[in-house]
């Protein structure tokens, strides 16, 4: 039976960014975080899925078989975050109408 833990979307996005950018520093810059935070997200994802997820080999971060699946989930998480950000940007400013506040 698998682990009952799950990586957060922030963990997944950090792992995906690390894979795409190639280094902790570049991933940290892309995420507006520090390298230690990116390392933390990788370790948390590794613990959650009981798998290395990404391994550093020959100058690049290579996903394991499970890591490939996790990267696909991370891509979906990124798309969802972008869609929600776009949705949030279209909300009209101002107070919530009383009918919505009651719900």
Short mmCIF file of C-alpha atoms in Angstrom, two decimals:
data_model
loop_
_atom_site.label_atom_id
_atom_site.label_comp_id
_atom_site.label_asym_id
_atom_site.label_seq_id
_atom_site.Cartn_x
_atom_site.Cartn_y
_atom_site.Cartn_z
CA UNK A 1 0.00 0.00 0.00
CA UNK A 2 1.29 3.49 -0.86
CA UNK A 3 2.09 6.37 1.37
CA UNK A 4 -0.86 8.31 2.79
CA UNK A 5 1.06 11.55 2.28
CA UNK A 6 0.69 13.71 -0.78
CA UNK A 7 2.84 16.43 -2.16
CA UNK A 8 1.29 19.88 -2.29
CA UNK A 9 0.84 21.71 -5.56
CA UNK A 10 3.67 23.99 -4.43
CA UNK A 11 5.92 20.93 -4.04
CA UNK A 12 4.96 19.71 -7.50
CA UNK A 13 5.53 23.09 -9.13
CA UNK A 14 8.97 23.39 -7.53
CA UNK A 15 9.96 19.91 -8.77
CA UNK A 16 8.72 20.72 -12.27
CA UNK A 17 10.58 24.03 -12.30
CA UNK A 18 13.75 22.32 -11.05
CA UNK A 19 13.48 19.76 -13.85
CA UNK A 20 12.91 22.45 -16.47
CA UNK A 21 15.52 24.93 -15.26
CA UNK A 22 18.27 22.48 -14.40
CA UNK A 23 19.49 23.88 -11.09
CA UNK A 24 18.32 24.82 -7.63
CA UNK A 25 19.39 28.42 -8.20
CA UNK A 26 17.59 28.82 -11.52
CA UNK A 27 14.45 27.18 -10.11
CA UNK A 28 14.62 29.43 -7.05
CA UNK A 29 14.85 32.52 -9.26
CA UNK A 30 11.94 31.36 -11.43
CA UNK A 31 9.80 30.72 -8.35
CA UNK A 32 10.96 33.83 -6.49
CA UNK A 33 12.20 31.61 -3.65
CA UNK A 34 15.61 30.61 -2.33
CA UNK A 35 17.52 27.44 -3.21
CA UNK A 36 16.87 25.90 0.22
CA UNK A 37 13.12 26.16 -0.39
CA UNK A 38 13.42 24.38 -3.74
CA UNK A 39 15.48 21.63 -2.06
CA UNK A 40 12.83 21.36 0.65
CA UNK A 41 10.07 20.90 -1.94
CA UNK A 42 12.05 18.18 -3.71
CA UNK A 43 12.68 16.36 -0.43
CA UNK A 44 9.02 16.69 0.61
CA UNK A 45 7.91 15.28 -2.74
CA UNK A 46 10.40 12.42 -2.45
CA UNK A 47 9.07 11.59 1.02
CA UNK A 48 5.43 11.85 -0.01
CA UNK A 49 5.84 9.43 -2.90
CA UNK A 50 8.61 7.25 -1.43
CA UNK A 51 10.62 7.75 -4.61
CA UNK A 52 13.61 9.83 -5.72
CA UNK A 53 11.33 11.57 -8.26
CA UNK A 54 14.29 13.41 -9.84
CA UNK A 55 17.93 12.36 -9.86
CA UNK A 56 20.87 14.47 -10.94
CA UNK A 57 22.83 12.72 -13.65
CA UNK A 58 25.26 14.00 -16.25
CA UNK A 59 24.42 17.63 -15.55
CA UNK A 60 20.63 17.35 -15.72
CA UNK A 61 17.73 16.42 -13.48
CA UNK A 62 16.23 13.19 -14.79
CA UNK A 63 12.86 11.89 -13.59
CA UNK A 64 12.37 8.35 -12.36
CA UNK A 65 9.43 6.38 -13.76
CA UNK A 66 7.24 7.68 -10.95
CA UNK A 67 8.84 11.09 -11.41
CA UNK A 68 7.52 11.19 -14.99
CA UNK A 69 3.99 10.78 -13.62
CA UNK A 70 4.63 13.43 -10.98
CA UNK A 71 5.89 15.88 -13.62
CA UNK A 72 2.68 15.35 -15.60
CA UNK A 73 0.65 16.11 -12.45
CA UNK A 74 2.79 19.19 -11.89
CA UNK A 75 2.08 20.40 -15.41
CA UNK A 76 -1.63 20.05 -14.71
CA UNK A 77 -1.21 21.92 -11.42
CA UNK A 78 0.59 24.72 -13.26
CA UNK A 79 -2.21 24.98 -15.84
CA UNK A 80 -4.81 25.06 -13.07
CA UNK A 81 -2.92 27.79 -11.19
CA UNK A 82 -2.62 29.86 -14.38
CA UNK A 83 -6.31 29.43 -15.15
CA UNK A 84 -7.29 30.40 -11.61
CA UNK A 85 -4.98 33.41 -11.73
CA UNK A 86 -6.67 34.51 -14.95
CA UNK A 87 -10.08 33.92 -13.41
CA UNK A 88 -9.15 35.87 -10.29
CA UNK A 89 -7.95 38.75 -12.47
CA UNK A 90 -11.39 39.04 -14.09
CA UNK A 91 -13.33 39.31 -10.82
CA UNK A 92 -14.85 42.78 -10.46
CA UNK A 93 -13.47 44.77 -7.54
CA UNK A 94 -15.72 45.68 -4.67
CA UNK A 95 -17.71 44.05 -1.91
CA UNK A 96 -19.38 40.68 -2.26
CA UNK A 97 -23.14 41.02 -2.85
CA UNK A 98 -25.24 40.06 0.16
CA UNK A 99 -26.78 37.05 -1.65
CA UNK A 100 -23.32 35.52 -2.22
CA UNK A 101 -22.15 36.38 1.29
CA UNK A 102 -25.00 34.35 2.78
CA UNK A 103 -23.98 31.20 0.89
#
